[in-house]
Tab-separated table of C-alpha atoms and ligand atoms in Angstrom:
chain	number	residue	atom	x	y	z
A	298	UNK	CA	0.000	0.000	0.000
A	299	UNK	CA	2.876	2.384	0.812
A	300	UNK	CA	4.066	2.206	-2.750
A	301	UNK	CA	0.606	2.941	-4.118
A	302	UNK	CA	0.146	5.894	-1.793
A	303	UNK	CA	3.428	7.332	-3.028
A	304	UNK	CA	1.917	7.128	-6.508
A	305	UNK	CA	-1.178	8.998	-5.363
A	306	UNK	CA	0.901	11.749	-3.857
A	307	UNK	CA	2.879	12.111	-7.043
A	308	UNK	CA	-0.405	12.608	-8.881
A	309	UNK	CA	-1.813	15.180	-6.481
A	310	UNK	CA	1.467	17.048	-6.148
A	311	UNK	CA	3.842	15.532	-3.608
A	312	UNK	CA	5.087	18.670	-1.959
A	313	UNK	CA	1.721	20.242	-1.359
A	314	UNK	CA	0.269	16.995	-0.025
A	315	UNK	CA	3.183	16.555	2.360
A	316	UNK	CA	2.864	20.098	3.614
A	317	UNK	CA	-0.860	19.757	4.335
A	318	UNK	CA	-1.356	16.178	5.448
A	319	UNK	CA	0.728	15.712	8.615
A	320	UNK	CA	-1.548	18.100	10.561
A	321	UNK	CA	-4.467	15.720	9.975
A	322	UNK	CA	-3.106	13.213	12.474
A	323	UNK	CA	-1.108	11.272	9.937
A	324	UNK	CA	2.120	9.782	11.128
A	325	UNK	CA	4.336	9.956	8.134
A	326	UNK	CA	4.966	10.244	4.441
A	327	UNK	CA	3.145	7.016	3.645
A	328	UNK	CA	-0.272	8.744	3.883
A	329	UNK	CA	-1.604	6.280	6.485
A	330	UNK	CA	-3.093	7.087	9.827
A	331	UNK	CA	-1.973	4.848	12.685
A	332	UNK	CA	-4.673	5.479	15.210
A	333	UNK	CA	-5.128	3.807	18.568
A	334	UNK	CA	-8.779	4.847	18.670
A	335	UNK	CA	-11.471	5.377	16.010
A	336	UNK	CA	-11.183	8.735	14.211
A	337	UNK	CA	-14.966	8.870	13.853
A	338	UNK	CA	-16.253	8.049	17.330
A	339	UNK	CA	-13.184	7.649	19.556
A	340	UNK	CA	-13.745	4.004	20.500
A	341	UNK	CA	-10.533	2.043	21.191
A	342	UNK	CA	-9.565	0.055	18.100
A	343	UNK	CA	-9.141	-3.725	18.218
A	344	UNK	CA	-9.089	-4.543	14.501
A	345	UNK	CA	-9.170	-3.066	11.001
A	346	UNK	CA	-12.673	-1.678	11.658
A	347	UNK	CA	-14.194	0.194	14.598
A	348	UNK	CA	-16.255	-2.158	16.738
A	349	UNK	CA	-18.706	0.606	17.668
A	350	UNK	CA	-19.410	2.513	14.428
A	351	UNK	CA	-17.876	0.357	11.710
A	352	UNK	CA	-15.541	2.953	10.224
A	353	UNK	CA	-12.201	1.773	8.867
A	354	UNK	CA	-9.326	2.138	11.297
A	355	UNK	CA	-7.059	3.622	8.624
A	356	UNK	CA	-8.299	6.463	6.513
A	357	UNK	CA	-6.495	8.337	3.777
A	358	UNK	CA	-6.612	11.996	2.981
A	359	UNK	CA	-5.920	12.202	-0.733
A	360	UNK	CA	-7.835	12.817	-3.915
A	361	UNK	CA	-7.248	9.187	-4.823
A	362	UNK	CA	-8.897	8.081	-1.573
A	363	UNK	CA	-11.819	10.374	-2.355
A	364	UNK	CA	-12.479	8.567	-5.634
A	365	UNK	CA	-11.720	5.181	-4.078
A	366	UNK	CA	-14.474	5.784	-1.527
A	367	UNK	CA	-16.832	6.700	-4.332
A	368	UNK	CA	-15.895	3.633	-6.390
A	369	UNK	CA	-16.169	1.345	-3.377
A	370	UNK	CA	-19.660	2.673	-2.686
A	371	UNK	CA	-20.642	2.243	-6.314
A	372	UNK	CA	-19.222	-1.272	-6.595
A	373	UNK	CA	-20.835	-2.270	-3.317
A	374	UNK	CA	-24.187	-1.075	-4.650
A	375	UNK	CA	-23.569	-2.706	-7.998
A	376	UNK	CA	-22.558	-6.022	-6.444
A	377	UNK	CA	-25.666	-6.075	-4.300
A	378	UNK	CA	-27.750	-4.887	-7.231
A	379	UNK	CA	-26.815	-7.846	-9.422
A	380	UNK	CA	-27.447	-10.192	-6.507
A	381	UNK	CA	-30.805	-8.571	-5.683
A	382	UNK	CA	-32.236	-8.227	-9.184
A	383	UNK	CA	-32.278	-11.892	-10.295
A	384	UNK	CA	-33.573	-12.937	-6.882
A	385	UNK	CA	-36.345	-10.344	-7.081
A	386	UNK	CA	-37.311	-11.550	-10.545
A	387	UNK	CA	-37.162	-15.340	-10.039
A	388	UNK	CA	-37.332	-15.953	-6.281
A	389	UNK	CA	-39.003	-12.848	-4.829
A	390	UNK	CA	-40.588	-14.776	-1.970
A	391	UNK	CA	-37.337	-16.355	-0.878
A	392	UNK	CA	-35.472	-13.061	-1.025
A	393	UNK	CA	-38.134	-11.219	0.968
A	394	UNK	CA	-38.204	-14.006	3.569
A	395	UNK	CA	-34.421	-13.992	3.871
A	396	UNK	CA	-34.269	-10.216	4.144
A	397	UNK	CA	-36.915	-10.210	6.880
A	398	UNK	CA	-35.137	-13.036	8.695
A	399	UNK	CA	-31.945	-10.982	8.860
A	400	UNK	CA	-29.864	-11.290	5.686
A	401	UNK	CA	-29.875	-7.521	5.380
A	402	UNK	CA	-26.350	-6.805	4.131
A	403	UNK	CA	-26.706	-9.289	1.287
A	404	UNK	CA	-29.418	-7.464	-0.669
A	405	UNK	CA	-30.212	-3.864	-1.519
A	406	UNK	CA	-32.615	-2.602	1.107
A	407	UNK	CA	-36.226	-2.324	-0.100
A	408	UNK	CA	-36.373	1.459	0.191
A	409	UNK	CA	-33.032	2.021	-1.590
A	410	UNK	CA	-34.179	-0.251	-4.400
A	411	UNK	CA	-37.516	1.551	-4.494
A	412	UNK	CA	-35.929	5.009	-4.816
A	413	UNK	CA	-33.544	3.700	-7.451
A	414	UNK	CA	-36.370	2.185	-9.519
A	415	UNK	CA	-38.524	5.333	-9.272
A	416	UNK	CA	-35.583	7.237	-10.724
A	417	UNK	CA	-34.924	4.577	-13.378
A	418	UNK	CA	-38.606	4.441	-14.334
A	419	UNK	CA	-38.966	8.159	-15.002
A	420	UNK	CA	-35.639	8.177	-16.839
A	421	UNK	CA	-36.836	5.307	-19.068
A	422	UNK	CA	-40.256	6.872	-19.652
A	423	UNK	CA	-38.653	10.149	-20.684
A	424	UNK	CA	-36.059	8.402	-22.829
A	425	UNK	CA	-38.668	6.347	-24.679
A	426	UNK	CA	-40.995	9.352	-24.982
A	427	UNK	CA	-43.896	7.366	-23.474
A	428	UNK	CA	-44.674	9.959	-20.841
A	429	UNK	CA	-42.398	12.874	-21.637
A	430	UNK	CA	-43.619	16.399	-22.363
A	431	UNK	CA	-41.520	16.480	-25.553
A	432	UNK	CA	-42.999	13.152	-26.674
A	433	UNK	CA	-46.530	14.388	-26.015
A	434	UNK	CA	-45.889	17.499	-28.106
A	435	UNK	CA	-44.714	15.330	-31.024
A	436	UNK	CA	-47.798	13.110	-30.625
A	437	UNK	CA	-50.061	16.166	-30.553
A	438	UNK	CA	-48.583	17.517	-33.803
A	439	UNK	CA	-48.916	14.139	-35.531
A	440	UNK	CA	-52.540	13.835	-34.393
A	441	UNK	CA	-53.249	17.351	-35.637
A	442	UNK	CA	-51.696	16.638	-39.020
A	443	UNK	CA	-53.794	13.488	-39.314
A	444	UNK	CA	-57.030	15.230	-38.401
A	445	UNK	CA	-56.321	17.904	-41.004
A	446	UNK	CA	-55.921	15.331	-43.775
A	447	UNK	CA	-59.081	13.519	-42.571
A	448	UNK	CA	-61.011	16.771	-42.709
A	449	UNK	CA	-59.638	17.590	-46.153
A	450	UNK	CA	-60.750	14.192	-47.508
A	451	UNK	CA	-64.171	14.682	-45.982
A	452	UNK	CA	-64.331	18.189	-47.443
A	453	UNK	CA	-63.602	17.055	-50.998
A	454	UNK	CA	-66.257	14.288	-50.653
A	455	UNK	CA	-68.793	16.876	-49.528
A	456	UNK	CA	-67.877	19.191	-52.399
A	457	UNK	CA	-68.374	16.323	-54.873
A	458	UNK	CA	-71.827	15.652	-53.427
A	459	UNK	CA	-72.635	19.369	-53.511
A	460	UNK	CA	-72.124	19.418	-57.301
A	461	UNK	CA	-74.760	16.744	-57.897
A	462	UNK	CA	-77.028	17.629	-54.996
A	463	UNK	CA	-80.798	17.992	-55.166
A	464	UNK	CA	-81.987	21.550	-54.396
A	465	UNK	CA	-83.308	20.490	-50.951
A	466	UNK	CA	-79.880	19.204	-49.836
A	467	UNK	CA	-77.798	22.212	-50.851
A	468	UNK	CA	-78.323	24.291	-47.718
A	469	UNK	CA	-77.404	21.441	-45.356
A	470	UNK	CA	-74.343	20.496	-47.435
A	471	UNK	CA	-73.189	24.095	-47.482
A	472	UNK	CA	-73.346	24.213	-43.702
A	473	UNK	CA	-71.279	21.024	-43.397
A	474	UNK	CA	-68.733	22.304	-45.925
A	475	UNK	CA	-68.415	25.562	-44.017
A	476	UNK	CA	-67.905	23.654	-40.736
A	477	UNK	CA	-65.167	21.466	-42.266
A	478	UNK	CA	-63.396	24.521	-43.667
A	479	UNK	CA	-63.510	26.192	-40.277
A	480	UNK	CA	-62.099	23.081	-38.562
A	481	UNK	CA	-59.280	22.813	-41.081
A	482	UNK	CA	-58.422	26.478	-40.654
A	483	UNK	CA	-58.383	26.162	-36.860
A	484	UNK	CA	-56.219	23.043	-36.898
A	485	UNK	CA	-53.868	24.603	-39.442
A	486	UNK	CA	-53.538	27.669	-37.235
A	487	UNK	CA	-52.809	25.484	-34.205
A	488	UNK	CA	-50.158	23.607	-36.171
A	489	UNK	CA	-48.538	26.815	-37.420
A	490	UNK	CA	-48.499	28.605	-34.089
A	491	UNK	CA	-47.421	25.467	-32.205
A	492	UNK	CA	-50.395	25.794	-29.881
A	493	UNK	CA	-51.963	22.356	-29.641
A	494	UNK	CA	-55.636	22.170	-30.356
A	495	UNK	CA	-58.181	19.493	-29.530
A	496	UNK	CA	-61.191	19.091	-31.802
A	497	UNK	CA	-64.676	19.049	-30.322
A	498	UNK	CA	-66.366	21.439	-27.972
A	499	UNK	CA	-66.798	21.389	-24.213
A	500	UNK	CA	-70.516	22.141	-24.057
A	501	UNK	CA	-71.359	18.810	-22.452
A	502	UNK	CA	-68.606	18.989	-19.844
A	503	UNK	CA	-69.606	20.092	-16.316
A	504	UNK	CA	-68.687	23.741	-15.911
A	505	UNK	CA	-66.325	23.196	-12.952
A	506	UNK	CA	-64.129	20.786	-14.980
A	507	UNK	CA	-63.983	23.045	-18.056
A	508	UNK	CA	-61.186	25.378	-16.869
A	509	UNK	CA	-58.948	22.349	-16.162
A	510	UNK	CA	-59.515	20.911	-19.627
A	511	UNK	CA	-58.974	24.309	-21.230
A	512	UNK	CA	-55.699	24.487	-19.312
A	513	UNK	CA	-54.674	21.032	-20.547
A	514	UNK	CA	-55.510	22.033	-24.124
A	515	UNK	CA	-53.561	25.256	-23.846
A	516	UNK	CA	-50.446	23.878	-22.123
A	517	UNK	CA	-50.242	20.093	-22.537
A	518	UNK	CA	-46.490	20.101	-21.946
A	519	UNK	CA	-46.758	21.996	-18.677
A	520	UNK	CA	-49.530	19.668	-17.504
A	521	UNK	CA	-47.535	16.553	-18.453
A	522	UNK	CA	-44.534	17.897	-16.577
A	523	UNK	CA	-46.633	18.644	-13.494
A	524	UNK	CA	-48.273	15.201	-13.567
A	525	UNK	CA	-44.863	13.590	-13.801
A	526	UNK	CA	-43.513	15.762	-11.006
A	527	UNK	CA	-46.440	14.900	-8.735
A	528	UNK	CA	-46.156	11.183	-9.525
A	529	UNK	CA	-42.451	11.058	-8.685
A	530	UNK	CA	-42.743	13.328	-5.659
A	531	UNK	CA	-45.512	11.263	-4.059
A	532	UNK	CA	-44.391	7.832	-5.273
A	533	UNK	CA	-43.391	6.884	-1.708
A	534	UNK	CA	-47.090	7.191	-0.732
A	535	UNK	CA	-47.789	3.870	-2.445
A	536	UNK	CA	-45.908	2.066	0.341
A	537	UNK	CA	-47.939	3.302	3.361
A	538	UNK	CA	-51.112	3.028	1.249
A	539	UNK	CA	-50.442	-0.645	0.553
A	540	UNK	CA	-49.455	-1.864	4.008
A	541	UNK	CA	-52.991	-1.713	5.522
A	542	UNK	CA	-54.169	-3.858	2.651
A	543	UNK	CA	-51.575	-6.463	3.572
A	544	UNK	CA	-52.992	-6.492	7.125
A	545	UNK	CA	-56.362	-7.308	5.578
A	546	UNK	CA	-54.833	-10.110	3.502
A	547	UNK	CA	-53.382	-11.710	6.641
A	548	UNK	CA	-55.788	-10.898	9.476
A	549	UNK	CA	-55.094	-14.004	11.577
A	550	UNK	CA	-51.419	-14.480	10.979
A	551	UNK	CA	-49.751	-12.903	13.939
A	552	UNK	CA	-46.278	-14.034	12.988
A	553	UNK	CA	-46.200	-11.491	10.154
A	554	UNK	CA	-46.039	-7.900	11.318
A	555	UNK	CA	-46.028	-4.493	9.622
A	556	UNK	CA	-42.283	-4.607	9.041
A	557	UNK	CA	-42.685	-7.798	7.014
A	558	UNK	CA	-45.558	-6.343	5.014
A	559	UNK	CA	-43.620	-3.140	4.343
A	560	UNK	CA	-40.626	-5.093	3.031
A	561	UNK	CA	-42.922	-7.222	0.868
A	562	UNK	CA	-44.829	-4.261	-0.572
A	563	UNK	CA	-41.703	-2.208	-1.252
A	564	UNK	CA	-39.889	-5.018	-3.071
A	565	UNK	CA	-43.067	-5.809	-5.007
A	566	UNK	CA	-43.591	-2.202	-6.114
A	567	UNK	CA	-39.913	-1.968	-7.082
A	568	UNK	CA	-40.314	-5.000	-9.316
A	569	UNK	CA	-43.398	-3.523	-10.994
A	570	UNK	CA	-41.523	-0.302	-11.725
A	571	UNK	CA	-38.670	-2.342	-13.226
A	572	UNK	CA	-41.260	-3.900	-15.524
A	573	UNK	CA	-42.255	-0.391	-16.615
A	574	UNK	CA	-38.582	0.294	-17.352
A	575	UNK	CA	-38.277	-2.874	-19.440
A	576	UNK	CA	-41.635	-2.227	-21.125
A	577	UNK	CA	-40.865	1.338	-22.147
A	578	UNK	CA	-37.432	0.354	-23.455
A	579	UNK	CA	-39.077	-2.427	-25.511
A	580	UNK	CA	-41.611	0.069	-26.889
A	581	UNK	CA	-38.797	2.494	-27.707
A	582	UNK	CA	-36.980	-0.305	-29.559
A	583	UNK	CA	-40.128	-1.137	-31.528
A	584	UNK	CA	-41.022	-4.412	-29.778
A	585	UNK	CA	-44.569	-3.341	-28.974
A	586	UNK	CA	-46.083	-6.844	-29.015
A	587	UNK	CA	-43.407	-8.163	-26.688
A	588	UNK	CA	-43.982	-5.184	-24.390
A	589	UNK	CA	-47.703	-5.908	-24.199
A	590	UNK	CA	-46.918	-9.460	-23.045
A	591	UNK	CA	-45.495	-7.882	-19.875
A	592	UNK	CA	-49.070	-7.254	-18.684
A	593	UNK	CA	-49.240	-10.928	-17.698
A	594	UNK	CA	-46.178	-10.710	-15.501
A	595	UNK	CA	-47.493	-8.771	-12.434
A	596	UNK	CA	-50.178	-11.310	-11.378
A	597	UNK	CA	-47.732	-14.207	-11.745
A	598	UNK	CA	-45.048	-12.333	-9.836
A	599	UNK	CA	-47.470	-11.361	-7.049
A	600	UNK	CA	-48.585	-14.983	-6.739
A	601	UNK	CA	-45.021	-16.307	-6.513
A	602	UNK	CA	-43.945	-13.491	-4.214
A	603	UNK	CA	-46.844	-14.054	-1.785
A	604	UNK	CA	-46.469	-17.816	-1.866
A	605	UNK	CA	-42.757	-17.693	-1.059
A	606	UNK	CA	-42.641	-14.785	1.367
A	607	UNK	CA	-45.586	-15.914	3.498
A	608	UNK	CA	-45.099	-19.656	2.948
A	609	UNK	CA	-48.605	-20.138	1.553
A	610	UNK	CA	-50.203	-23.131	-0.089
A	611	UNK	CA	-51.097	-22.965	-3.755
A	612	UNK	CA	-54.802	-22.082	-3.383
A	613	UNK	CA	-54.260	-19.712	-0.515
A	614	UNK	CA	-51.662	-17.899	-2.638
A	615	UNK	CA	-53.951	-17.799	-5.699
A	616	UNK	CA	-56.794	-16.393	-3.587
A	617	UNK	CA	-54.639	-13.703	-1.991
A	618	UNK	CA	-52.855	-12.840	-5.246
A	619	UNK	CA	-56.249	-12.271	-6.906
A	620	UNK	CA	-57.234	-9.851	-4.144
A	621	UNK	CA	-53.817	-8.200	-4.359
A	622	UNK	CA	-54.104	-7.673	-8.140
A	623	UNK	CA	-57.509	-6.060	-7.653
A	624	UNK	CA	-56.180	-3.847	-4.912
A	625	UNK	CA	-53.090	-2.892	-6.926
A	626	UNK	CA	-55.286	-1.801	-9.865
A	627	UNK	CA	-57.444	0.300	-7.533
A	628	UNK	CA	-54.441	1.829	-5.742
A	629	UNK	CA	-52.664	2.507	-9.045
A	630	UNK	CA	-55.804	4.121	-10.456
A	631	UNK	CA	-56.294	6.334	-7.409
A	632	UNK	CA	-52.631	7.289	-7.459
A	633	UNK	CA	-52.637	8.215	-11.165
A	634	UNK	CA	-55.928	10.131	-10.863
A	635	UNK	CA	-54.469	12.114	-7.983
A	636	UNK	CA	-51.277	12.834	-9.930
A	637	UNK	CA	-53.289	13.992	-12.959
A	638	UNK	CA	-55.533	16.133	-10.725
A	639	UNK	CA	-52.435	17.791	-9.242
A	640	UNK	CA	-51.035	18.266	-12.745
A	641	UNK	CA	-54.241	19.939	-13.968
A	642	UNK	CA	-54.688	22.172	-10.942
B	214	ZN	ZN1	-15.916	4.363	15.526
C-alpha cells in the first residue's frame, strides 16, 4: 500500500500533499493514519474496523482516496444490485423471507431499491418518450396533421356531393362544408403557431371541470410535466397506502407484522416499476407486441412473491394474489388520478 500511496501523492502534487497532510493526524509520508482509537467516534480500536461505528481504522486523505471511496460505494451497490435483481425476478418470496429473517447486508434494502427504480422508471419513460412532455408534443402535432388530412378528404367528398345535390340538400351540405373549412383552418392555425388544439367542444362537460380541460388544451407540456412531477414526488405514498391492505390479507397471521408487510410491498412495487422500465425500453426499440406481453407478468409475480414470502399453499396464494391484483389496480388508479388532478390544478 505504501508504494501505491506514493503514486497517489505524485499525482496530487507531492510537496503540497506533504505540507498539508501531517496536521491531519497522519504519522508519516506514507499517507496512512496509525490510530489507537477510532477517528470517527473515539472508541478504542481492536481490529481493522471500529467495533462501535464500523468505520475503517485507517483512513487516507488524498484525492485518490476520495475517488476510491466513491468507487467502493458504487461497486458495493452494484454487487448487491446484481445479486438482488435476479432474486427479485425469479425468487421474490425467498429473497423477501431472507431479508426479513436478517440477511440484510446481502441485498439492496427495499427502500433504496424503491428510490432507485422510481428514478430509473422516469428516466426510461422520458427516454422512450412514453410519458415525456416532448414526446406528447410530437404526438399532438402528428394527431393534428392526421385530423387535417381527414377533414380535407371529408371536405372534398362533400364538395363532390354538392355538385350533384338535389336543391333540398344544398343548404345542409353548405353548412357542413363551411364547418369542415372552419375546422381545417383552426387546426392549421394550431399547427402553425405550435399551440396544440383538440377538436370538439366542451358544451357537455360540467362547468367546474372546463377550466382544467382548457388548461390542458392550452399547455399540454406543462400539464404533463406537473403530472410527472407529482407522480415522482408522491411515489413513496404507495408504500404506506399498501401496508394496511396487507394487514387485511393476513388478518389471523400474527407471525407477520407491519415490518414484514412493508418489506414485501416495497420489493413488489420496485419489481413492478422495473417492468415499466423494461416495457418502455421495448416500446422504444419497436417491440410493442413483446412489451404488451409484460401485462401478464405482475399477477404471476405477485402470486409467486406471496407464496414464497408468506409460505402459503397454492390455493391460498392464488386467492390472496387475486385480491392483491384487484387492490393494486385500484391503488394505481387512485394514485394516477391524484397525480393527474395535481397536474391539472
Ligand atoms: Zn468508531
